[in-house]
Coordinates of C-alpha atoms in Angstrom, one line a residue:
L1 CA 86.0 92.7 93.9
N2 CA 86.4 95.2 96.7
H3 CA 89.8 96.7 97.5
D4 CA 90.9 94.0 99.9
A5 CA 89.3 91.2 97.8
T6 CA 87.2 89.9 100.7
R7 CA 83.9 90.7 98.9
A8 CA 82.7 90.2 95.3
A9 CA 79.7 91.5 93.5
T10 CA 78.0 90.2 90.4
G11 CA 75.3 91.4 88.0
S12 CA 73.0 89.0 86.3
A13 CA 70.3 88.4 83.7
D14 CA 68.1 87.1 86.5
F15 CA 67.3 90.8 87.4
S16 CA 69.6 90.9 90.4
A17 CA 73.0 91.9 91.8
K18 CA 74.6 89.7 94.4
L19 CA 77.1 90.3 97.2
W20 CA 79.5 87.4 97.9
N21 CA 82.1 86.4 100.5
S22 CA 85.0 85.9 98.1
I23 CA 86.9 83.8 100.6
S24 CA 84.2 81.2 101.3
G25 CA 82.2 81.7 98.1
K26 CA 79.0 82.1 100.1
E27 CA 76.3 84.5 99.1
I28 CA 75.8 87.4 101.5
H29 CA 72.9 89.4 100.0
T30 CA 70.7 89.7 96.8
F31 CA 69.8 93.1 95.5
D32 CA 66.6 92.9 93.4
H33 CA 66.4 94.9 90.2
K34 CA 63.7 95.4 87.5
H35 CA 65.8 94.3 84.5
I36 CA 69.1 92.8 83.6
V37 CA 72.1 94.2 85.6
K38 CA 75.0 95.0 83.3
S39 CA 77.4 96.8 85.7
V40 CA 78.4 96.5 89.4
E41 CA 81.2 98.3 91.2
F42 CA 82.3 98.8 94.8
S43 CA 83.2 102.3 96.0
K44 CA 86.9 102.7 96.8
D45 CA 86.3 102.3 100.5
G46 CA 84.0 99.3 100.0
T47 CA 81.0 100.7 101.8
Q48 CA 78.7 101.1 98.8
L49 CA 77.8 99.2 95.7
L50 CA 76.9 101.0 92.4
T51 CA 74.8 99.1 89.9
G52 CA 73.4 99.8 86.5
G53 CA 71.5 97.9 83.8
L54 CA 68.7 97.8 81.2
D55 CA 66.1 99.4 83.5
K56 CA 67.9 102.7 82.9
T57 CA 68.5 103.3 86.6
L58 CA 71.7 103.8 88.6
R59 CA 71.4 102.4 92.1
I60 CA 73.7 103.0 95.1
F61 CA 73.4 100.4 97.9
D62 CA 74.7 100.9 101.4
L63 CA 76.5 97.7 102.2
G64 CA 76.4 98.5 105.9
N65 CA 72.6 98.4 105.7
P66 CA 71.8 96.3 102.5
D67 CA 68.1 96.2 103.1
Q68 CA 67.8 100.0 103.0
T69 CA 66.2 101.5 99.9
P70 CA 69.1 102.5 97.6
I71 CA 69.7 105.9 96.1
S72 CA 68.2 105.7 92.5
L73 CA 69.2 108.0 89.6
D74 CA 67.4 108.1 86.2
A75 CA 70.1 107.4 83.7
K76 CA 67.8 108.3 80.7
D77 CA 68.7 105.2 78.7
K78 CA 70.0 101.6 79.1
I79 CA 73.2 101.4 81.0
R80 CA 76.2 99.4 79.7
R81 CA 78.8 100.5 82.3
S82 CA 78.8 102.6 85.5
S83 CA 81.7 103.6 87.8
W84 CA 82.7 105.7 90.7
L85 CA 84.6 108.9 89.6
N86 CA 86.3 109.9 92.8
S87 CA 87.5 108.4 96.1
E88 CA 85.0 110.4 98.2
N89 CA 82.0 108.5 96.9
Q90 CA 80.4 111.7 95.6
I91 CA 80.6 111.4 91.8
V92 CA 79.4 108.5 89.6
I93 CA 79.5 108.1 85.9
C94 CA 77.5 105.9 83.5
A95 CA 77.8 104.9 79.8
C96 CA 74.5 104.4 78.0
E97 CA 73.2 102.8 74.8
D98 CA 72.2 106.2 73.4
G99 CA 75.9 107.1 73.0
F100 CA 76.0 109.4 76.0
I101 CA 78.3 109.4 79.1
R102 CA 76.6 111.1 82.1
K103 CA 78.2 112.3 85.3
W104 CA 76.2 112.6 88.5
D105 CA 76.7 114.3 91.9
I106 CA 75.2 111.9 94.5
R107 CA 74.8 114.7 97.0
S108 CA 72.4 116.6 94.8
Q109 CA 71.3 113.5 92.8
E110 CA 71.6 115.6 89.6
I111 CA 73.5 115.3 86.3
I112 CA 76.5 117.7 86.4
S113 CA 77.7 117.0 82.9
E114 CA 77.1 114.8 79.9
L115 CA 78.9 114.0 76.8
K116 CA 77.7 112.6 73.4
A117 CA 80.6 110.2 72.9
F118 CA 79.3 108.3 69.9
E119 CA 76.7 109.4 67.3
K120 CA 76.2 106.0 65.5
S121 CA 76.7 103.6 68.3
G122 CA 75.9 103.2 72.0
V123 CA 78.8 103.2 74.4
K124 CA 79.9 99.6 74.7
D125 CA 82.4 99.9 77.5
L126 CA 83.8 102.5 79.9
E127 CA 86.7 102.4 82.3
I128 CA 88.1 105.0 84.7
S129 CA 91.9 105.1 85.1
A130 CA 93.4 104.3 88.5
H131 CA 93.8 107.9 89.6
F132 CA 90.5 109.0 88.1
Q133 CA 92.3 111.2 85.6
K134 CA 91.2 109.6 82.3
L135 CA 88.4 107.5 81.0
I136 CA 88.5 105.1 78.0
C137 CA 85.3 104.2 76.1
C138 CA 84.5 102.4 72.9
G139 CA 81.6 102.2 70.4
G140 CA 81.5 100.6 67.0
N141 CA 85.1 100.4 65.9
V142 CA 86.3 103.5 67.7
V143 CA 88.1 103.9 71.0
K144 CA 88.2 107.3 72.7
I145 CA 90.1 108.5 75.7
Y146 CA 88.9 111.6 77.6
N147 CA 90.0 113.7 80.6
S148 CA 87.5 112.4 83.1
D149 CA 87.1 115.8 84.8
T150 CA 86.6 118.1 81.8
F151 CA 85.5 115.5 79.1
E152 CA 88.2 116.9 76.9
L153 CA 89.1 114.4 74.1
C154 CA 92.7 113.2 74.5
N155 CA 92.8 110.4 71.9
E156 CA 90.6 108.9 69.3
I157 CA 91.6 105.7 67.5
E158 CA 89.8 103.8 64.8
V159 CA 90.4 100.1 64.7
K160 CA 89.6 97.4 62.1
N161 CA 86.8 95.6 63.9
D162 CA 83.8 96.5 66.1
I163 CA 84.8 96.2 69.7
E164 CA 82.9 95.5 72.9
A165 CA 85.5 96.1 75.5
A166 CA 88.6 98.3 76.1
S167 CA 91.0 99.0 78.9
L168 CA 93.7 101.6 79.4
H169 CA 97.2 100.6 80.6
P170 CA 98.2 102.1 84.0
S171 CA 100.9 104.0 82.2
G172 CA 98.4 105.6 79.9
K173 CA 100.6 104.7 76.9
R174 CA 98.8 101.6 75.7
F175 CA 95.3 100.1 75.6
I176 CA 93.7 96.7 74.9
A177 CA 90.5 95.9 73.1
G178 CA 88.4 93.0 72.0
G179 CA 85.0 92.1 70.4
A180 CA 83.3 90.0 67.8
D181 CA 86.5 88.9 66.0
L182 CA 87.4 86.7 69.0
W183 CA 91.0 88.2 69.2
V184 CA 92.5 90.3 71.9
H185 CA 94.4 93.3 70.6
E186 CA 97.0 95.6 72.1
Y187 CA 97.6 99.1 70.8
D188 CA 100.3 101.7 71.4
L189 CA 99.1 105.3 72.0
V190 CA 102.6 106.6 71.7
D191 CA 102.8 105.2 68.2
N192 CA 99.5 106.8 67.0
G193 CA 97.4 103.9 68.2
N194 CA 99.0 101.3 66.0
E195 CA 98.4 97.6 66.9
I196 CA 101.4 96.0 68.5
A197 CA 100.1 92.5 69.4
C198 CA 97.1 90.3 69.0
H199 CA 96.2 86.9 70.5
K200 CA 93.5 84.3 69.9
G201 CA 92.1 81.9 72.4
H202 CA 88.5 82.6 72.8
H203 CA 85.7 80.8 70.9
G204 CA 83.1 83.6 71.3
P205 CA 82.8 87.4 71.3
I206 CA 84.8 89.2 74.0
F207 CA 82.8 91.4 76.3
C208 CA 85.2 92.4 79.0
M209 CA 88.9 93.3 79.2
R210 CA 90.9 94.8 82.1
Y211 CA 94.6 95.3 83.0
D212 CA 95.9 94.3 86.4
P213 CA 96.8 97.3 88.6
E214 CA 100.5 97.0 87.6
G215 CA 99.8 96.5 83.9
K216 CA 101.9 93.3 83.6
T217 CA 98.9 91.1 82.7
Y218 CA 95.3 91.5 81.5
A219 CA 92.2 89.5 81.6
S220 CA 89.5 88.9 78.9
G221 CA 86.0 87.5 79.4
S222 CA 84.0 86.0 76.6
E223 CA 80.6 84.6 75.6
D224 CA 82.4 81.2 75.4
G225 CA 82.2 81.1 79.3
T226 CA 85.9 81.5 79.9
I227 CA 88.2 84.2 81.5
R228 CA 91.7 84.2 80.1
L229 CA 94.8 85.8 81.4
W230 CA 97.4 87.3 79.0
S231 CA 101.0 88.7 79.5
A232 CA 101.0 92.3 78.4
T233 CA 103.5 93.5 75.9
P234 CA 106.4 95.1 77.8

């Protein structure tokens, strides 16, 4: 969703990203791609759409002129997640299946820094904190939290099961994670990353998890075709 929730964007296995009117549910525009689209995200001001997927290309579409050729950036490998890294629409970041996280300056269209986050796994998920200060990512059974500006490692937590998705609480003190074991898990960073809660409800692997902006609830999305809402541990 964009900031005022009037527009929604989706990425699909039909090699497209779509822009929707979230009030009426009507499709506004289709953006064709060359492979499966794994990630879509609006810029903070809602004027641009960032996409990434299995064709190893980041694309930035101008929503004021959707038929215009997008800015295209070679991500070097298949993209699992991509995101805006500042509110001025100048920096984007992507997480790839080769284990790298790469940061781009749109003005020069060049990589300005890259980080090998995982040696034995691709990056499964990546999320930027609300104020762009930290990023959380996961690969295998490890969750890492970095300073999003310097790529300095802040926390590294090993969990019991391989995970596909993770999200950092707005306070920065807790995170959630989920994956192939079908459970959603909550962890306390203040208490050395120990698990503080877990819940079962899904009947398929969990591929997406996100806190709401206030951190009171969180959502999980699964291969079982459902999205579930959970109350966060106080």
